[in-house]
Amino acid sequence: MLLTTEAFKQNATGAMADAGLQKALARAKPQFAKKRQAAMDKLPEFEALRETAKNIKNHTIANLDFYLETYAAAVEASGGHVHWCATADDARQAVLKICRDAGAKTVTKGKSMVTEEIHLNDYLEANGVTPVETDLGEYILQLRREPPSHIIGPAFHLNREDWEDTFRKVHTDLPADRVFRERRDILTEARGKLRQQFLAADVGITGANFLVAETGSSVIVTNEGNGDLTQTLPRVHVVVTGIEKIVPTIEDTLALLRVLARSATGQDMSVYTTFSTGGRRAGDPDGPQEYHVVLLDNGRSGMVGTPFQDMLRCIRCAACMNHCPVYGAVGGHAYGSTYPGPMGAVLTPMLVGVEAAGQLPNASTFCGKCESVCPVKIPLPNMMRHWRDREFERHLGPPAMRYGLVFWGFFARRPALYRLGTRFMAMGLGFLGAKRGRFSYLAFAGAWTKARDFPAPEGTSFFAQYAARQKAAR
Amino acid sequence: MSREMIIGAVQRGLKRGPLPADQKAMLAGRMARPPRHLIPARGQLDHEARVALFMMYVEREFGTAVRLPGLADVPAAVADYLARQNLAPALVASPHPDLETLPFADTMLNVRFGVSSPRDAVSLTHAFAGIAETGTLMLPSGPTRPTSNNLLPDNALVVLPAAMIFGCYEDAFDLLRAAGGMPRNVMLVTGPSRSADIEQTLELGAHGPRRLHIMIIDGEG
Ligand code: SF4
């Protein structure tokens, strides 16, 4: 997909006018938060587990070189192969070579954000290998040639009518006048279509939620079972994933699993959590003959030792976007990057460069909700602020924002003037807005007031009230 | 090439060269005897409470569970279950010794031992362990446990000895380690397959089984 992050503002405006998308957002948003909270309520240890999860990830990153080498050695000891890939292009080529060596015509794919990140499907297709997405959400997006809009619910921007339309257009071998009475009928049709693909594929590609250094295992977490069929039935299993997925031991993995599903979907545990270690063993009646891991860097190692190092803790649970007011208003596509929401706003500039990622770190109200729900306690708002600073230093912001900030900066550095200015503003706005108590339009803040009202000040500024209270307390 | 580049970049970021030998030994020691982390209280119950919690979570996740006095009761329980679900009395069973010796001859069931094909509607498998804290089954792969049997049939019937229901995942993995380390594949299964991809509405039976029925065996066999 084309990266359109530079156009975030335009995209966001379009998204807010998109009735179908707004319907989907209105349906999904309250559910995400409610389900997570319900899972939280059933596990009094959850807050302590977040701290544990954070510490495990920090320990791993501090020794990442050691654990990567140990992991690779363990994979090879179990008969698997590791392909180290510094860039997206290295990874694409490695996957294609494995497919060619296997004589593969079609490959089935489990859900993998890293293969989205490296645009693997387009590349395989251009080189004569047909990729088939098997996660239901990814499957319909592939048919519609759309990118995912959410890292765990890729098609959540679609409504039922969209599914029916697309299936009618694409599954032309089925009777045109068939009726989809329930959602179940849509599911059954997809299941039937994909069964044929699972059985026909020569290679299965999955992502990984964790890579266990102790055992050389890759771990996938799904609800549908498509990932398991993808890695069990074809002759070759390829895992494509990033170097930050390393975890030292099984025990460390289990601790992270205890916060993953609860943060993501509000389940205590996803339906299938599967550890894969090498290819088929002597006496095994099924499973792939070959097992490969394509281990991608693509900018990740460059985050170590920077203010963005903590982002490597991310376990891709999506809680930050599920609770983000900006994501909730515009959906995932507006971000124009593989990774949307707060985690995407931090990660994308690292992967594609701060120039290309443009306005993303500004796609935040800095309300702090994302950090408060993150299972590995990533200080997302702080990192977005870091990117903002860098962007500002490099004069990448739009002029209105730059001049606005310079103007504000001038007063902010001159407290007396600032206080005087805000007092006049508060008095002025208080006077003008006294009747309704809020403004539905403010000069220079038209875009802001378009979607919400600005509360009218009570007539005095914060500083004036603070000073008055201090005085009264004395 | 890439390998040196990646390791080099990580070390530059960490502002050090390769770890000194004593540090490596310490980390290797941590992996050889992996420390356990915080285990929730609900993962540390006694046997009876564990079985009850396990069953409760299985049902909450849309599976079903029953307790049987002994292995010999399995064939009749299977026949009964299939009849109640209006399913044909035929199934594929994993070639596990506990299943191969079951008295299927006393029933009308048509049983084939081996690896399931897409035509099989029902499978009978043997679980290595159950985990009470989330109602989860541990299904490792191996000669007696084909992975396909956990996935392809629409109805998954599973035999689980009550003595193998543990409080937490850690206990089950310790036992797996003691049994010879990680097999090719270890599935932790919590309920039947599902998807919420269509309008965030839960539908069971996405790609894997639509029904998951667990028979917990209390006696020795
Ligand atoms: S940043 Fe935190 S909340 Fe967001 S996806 Fe990553 S782990 Fe989840």
Short mmCIF file of C-alpha atoms in Angstrom, two decimals, chain A residues 230-443:
data_model
loop_
_atom_site.label_atom_id
_atom_site.label_comp_id
_atom_site.label_asym_id
_atom_site.label_seq_id
_atom_site.Cartn_x
_atom_site.Cartn_y
_atom_site.Cartn_z
CA THR A 230 -1.27 -22.45 7.66
CA GLN A 231 1.71 -23.80 9.55
CA THR A 232 0.57 -27.43 9.76
CA LEU A 233 -0.64 -28.47 6.31
CA PRO A 234 1.88 -27.17 3.72
CA ARG A 235 5.27 -28.81 3.23
CA VAL A 236 7.16 -25.66 4.23
CA HIS A 237 6.46 -23.26 7.12
CA VAL A 238 7.99 -19.78 6.97
CA VAL A 239 7.82 -17.45 9.98
CA VAL A 240 8.30 -13.78 9.07
CA THR A 241 8.83 -11.56 12.07
CA GLY A 242 10.80 -8.76 13.71
CA ILE A 243 13.84 -9.05 15.99
CA GLU A 244 11.97 -7.41 18.89
CA LYS A 245 9.75 -10.49 19.31
CA ILE A 246 12.52 -12.32 21.18
CA VAL A 247 11.73 -13.47 24.72
CA PRO A 248 14.27 -15.44 26.79
CA THR A 249 12.26 -18.36 28.22
CA ILE A 250 8.92 -20.18 28.19
CA GLU A 251 8.18 -18.68 31.63
CA ASP A 252 8.81 -15.18 30.27
CA THR A 253 6.49 -15.94 27.35
CA LEU A 254 3.74 -17.16 29.67
CA ALA A 255 3.94 -14.00 31.75
CA LEU A 256 3.51 -11.91 28.58
CA LEU A 257 0.66 -14.12 27.38
CA ARG A 258 -1.20 -13.36 30.60
CA VAL A 259 -1.41 -9.68 29.60
CA LEU A 260 -1.63 -10.03 25.79
CA ALA A 261 -5.13 -11.36 25.10
CA ARG A 262 -6.65 -9.50 28.04
CA SER A 263 -5.32 -6.22 26.66
CA ALA A 264 -6.21 -7.06 23.07
CA THR A 265 -9.68 -8.61 22.95
CA GLY A 266 -10.50 -8.93 26.63
CA GLN A 267 -10.22 -12.72 26.43
CA ASP A 268 -8.30 -14.40 29.25
CA MET A 269 -6.47 -16.34 26.59
CA SER A 270 -6.89 -16.42 22.82
CA VAL A 271 -8.27 -19.69 21.45
CA TYR A 272 -5.02 -20.91 19.89
CA THR A 273 -1.60 -20.14 21.33
CA THR A 274 0.82 -22.36 19.47
CA PHE A 275 4.55 -22.97 19.91
CA SER A 276 6.37 -24.23 16.79
CA THR A 277 9.87 -25.65 17.08
CA GLY A 278 11.54 -26.83 13.87
CA GLY A 279 10.08 -29.11 11.21
CA ARG A 280 8.51 -32.57 11.36
CA ARG A 281 10.27 -35.00 13.73
CA ALA A 282 10.88 -38.72 13.24
CA GLY A 283 7.57 -40.47 13.84
CA ASP A 284 5.46 -37.31 13.50
CA PRO A 285 2.39 -38.15 11.42
CA ASP A 286 1.95 -34.58 10.12
CA GLY A 287 3.45 -31.08 10.15
CA PRO A 288 5.78 -29.24 7.75
CA GLN A 289 9.00 -30.84 6.53
CA GLU A 290 10.86 -27.54 6.53
CA TYR A 291 10.83 -24.70 9.03
CA HIS A 292 12.27 -21.25 8.25
CA VAL A 293 12.41 -18.01 10.22
CA VAL A 294 12.87 -14.74 8.35
CA LEU A 295 14.13 -12.41 11.05
CA LEU A 296 13.63 -8.77 10.11
CA ASP A 297 15.39 -5.68 11.46
CA ASN A 298 14.14 -2.84 9.18
CA GLY A 299 15.02 0.00 11.56
CA ARG A 300 14.41 -1.81 14.83
CA SER A 301 18.02 -2.16 15.96
CA GLY A 302 18.38 1.60 15.39
CA MET A 303 15.87 2.22 18.18
CA VAL A 304 18.13 0.65 20.81
CA GLY A 305 19.86 3.34 22.85
CA THR A 306 17.51 6.11 21.65
CA PRO A 307 14.53 7.76 23.36
CA PHE A 308 12.42 5.27 21.36
CA GLN A 309 14.00 2.10 22.76
CA ASP A 310 10.98 1.40 24.96
CA MET A 311 8.87 1.01 21.82
CA LEU A 312 10.65 -2.32 21.25
CA ARG A 313 8.65 -3.65 24.20
CA CYS A 314 5.44 -3.46 22.15
CA ILE A 315 3.58 -6.77 21.94
CA ARG A 316 1.12 -5.49 19.30
CA CYS A 317 -1.99 -5.91 21.44
CA ALA A 318 -3.75 -2.84 19.98
CA ALA A 319 -5.02 -1.60 23.36
CA CYS A 320 -3.50 1.83 22.66
CA MET A 321 -5.51 2.33 19.47
CA ASN A 322 -8.63 0.75 20.97
CA HIS A 323 -8.63 3.44 23.64
CA CYS A 324 -7.39 6.37 21.53
CA PRO A 325 -9.83 9.23 20.87
CA VAL A 326 -8.04 10.14 17.64
CA TYR A 327 -8.13 6.58 16.30
CA GLY A 328 -11.73 6.34 17.44
CA ALA A 329 -12.62 9.38 15.38
CA VAL A 330 -10.76 8.63 12.14
CA GLY A 331 -10.04 4.88 12.08
CA GLY A 332 -6.82 3.24 10.94
CA HIS A 333 -6.56 4.10 7.26
CA ALA A 334 -6.18 7.82 7.89
CA TYR A 335 -2.77 7.14 9.41
CA GLY A 336 -1.66 5.83 6.02
CA SER A 337 0.90 3.53 7.58
CA THR A 338 0.93 -0.20 8.30
CA TYR A 339 0.77 0.52 12.02
CA PRO A 340 -1.96 2.99 13.03
CA GLY A 341 -2.92 4.55 16.35
CA PRO A 342 -0.51 5.69 19.06
CA MET A 343 1.90 2.77 18.59
CA GLY A 344 1.93 3.46 14.85
CA ALA A 345 2.54 7.16 15.38
CA VAL A 346 5.69 6.27 17.32
CA LEU A 347 6.86 3.32 15.25
CA THR A 348 6.23 4.57 11.73
CA PRO A 349 8.76 7.45 11.73
CA MET A 350 11.35 4.88 12.89
CA LEU A 351 10.56 2.54 10.01
CA VAL A 352 10.03 5.00 7.17
CA GLY A 353 11.77 8.16 8.40
CA VAL A 354 10.37 11.21 10.14
CA GLU A 355 9.97 13.08 6.83
CA ALA A 356 7.68 10.49 5.30
CA ALA A 357 5.77 9.93 8.52
CA GLY A 358 5.09 13.66 8.61
CA GLN A 359 2.18 14.58 10.79
CA LEU A 360 1.67 11.22 12.51
CA PRO A 361 3.19 12.04 15.92
CA ASN A 362 0.79 14.97 16.03
CA ALA A 363 -2.20 12.69 15.66
CA SER A 364 -2.71 12.72 19.39
CA THR A 365 -4.59 14.67 22.01
CA PHE A 366 -1.93 13.67 24.59
CA CYS A 367 -4.71 12.48 26.85
CA GLY A 368 -2.44 9.68 28.11
CA LYS A 369 -5.03 6.91 27.84
CA CYS A 370 -2.77 4.82 25.58
CA GLU A 371 0.04 4.69 28.10
CA SER A 372 -2.35 3.84 30.90
CA VAL A 373 -3.68 0.76 29.09
CA CYS A 374 -0.42 -0.44 27.50
CA PRO A 375 0.42 -3.88 28.97
CA VAL A 376 4.15 -3.15 28.79
CA LYS A 377 3.80 0.45 29.98
CA ILE A 378 5.28 2.17 26.94
CA PRO A 379 5.36 5.95 27.48
CA LEU A 380 3.66 6.60 24.15
CA PRO A 381 2.71 10.28 24.66
CA ASN A 382 6.27 11.13 25.66
CA MET A 383 7.61 9.48 22.55
CA MET A 384 5.16 11.31 20.34
CA ARG A 385 6.39 14.48 21.98
CA HIS A 386 9.96 13.48 21.14
CA TRP A 387 9.03 13.06 17.51
CA ARG A 388 7.25 16.40 17.57
CA ASP A 389 10.37 18.08 18.89
CA ARG A 390 12.51 16.48 16.23
CA GLU A 391 10.04 17.35 13.54
CA PHE A 392 9.91 20.92 14.77
CA GLU A 393 13.68 21.21 14.94
CA ARG A 394 13.89 20.04 11.38
CA HIS A 395 11.24 22.54 10.27
CA LEU A 396 8.93 19.82 9.09
CA GLY A 397 5.72 21.10 10.61
CA PRO A 398 3.16 23.08 8.64
CA PRO A 399 3.58 26.90 8.82
CA ALA A 400 0.41 27.59 10.87
CA MET A 401 1.64 25.24 13.56
CA ARG A 402 5.20 26.57 13.48
CA TYR A 403 4.19 30.21 13.75
CA GLY A 404 1.58 29.38 16.35
CA LEU A 405 4.17 27.66 18.50
CA VAL A 406 6.73 30.44 18.03
CA PHE A 407 4.09 32.96 19.04
CA TRP A 408 3.15 30.90 22.11
CA GLY A 409 6.84 30.33 22.89
CA PHE A 410 7.53 34.06 22.92
CA PHE A 411 4.94 34.60 25.64
CA ALA A 412 5.65 31.38 27.50
CA ARG A 413 9.20 32.52 28.07
CA ARG A 414 7.97 35.85 29.40
CA PRO A 415 5.72 34.87 32.33
CA ALA A 416 4.48 38.34 33.14
CA LEU A 417 3.43 38.99 29.58
CA TYR A 418 1.94 35.46 29.33
CA ARG A 419 -0.19 36.00 32.42
CA LEU A 420 -1.34 39.35 31.21
CA GLY A 421 -2.18 37.92 27.78
CA THR A 422 -4.10 34.90 29.09
CA ARG A 423 -5.97 37.10 31.52
CA PHE A 424 -7.16 39.31 28.75
CA MET A 425 -8.02 36.32 26.62
CA ALA A 426 -9.90 34.63 29.43
CA MET A 427 -11.79 37.78 30.20
CA GLY A 428 -12.55 38.38 26.55
CA LEU A 429 -13.63 34.82 25.84
CA GLY A 430 -15.52 34.65 29.11
CA PHE A 431 -17.44 37.73 28.13
CA LEU A 432 -18.16 36.54 24.62
CA GLY A 433 -19.10 32.99 25.62
CA ALA A 434 -20.89 33.78 28.87
CA LYS A 435 -24.30 32.98 27.46
CA ARG A 436 -23.76 29.51 26.07
CA GLY A 437 -20.76 28.45 28.12
CA ARG A 438 -18.98 27.13 25.01
CA PHE A 439 -17.85 28.11 21.52
CA SER A 440 -18.71 26.17 18.43
CA TYR A 441 -16.30 28.27 16.40
CA LEU A 442 -13.04 29.98 17.32
CA ALA A 443 -10.86 31.97 14.95
#
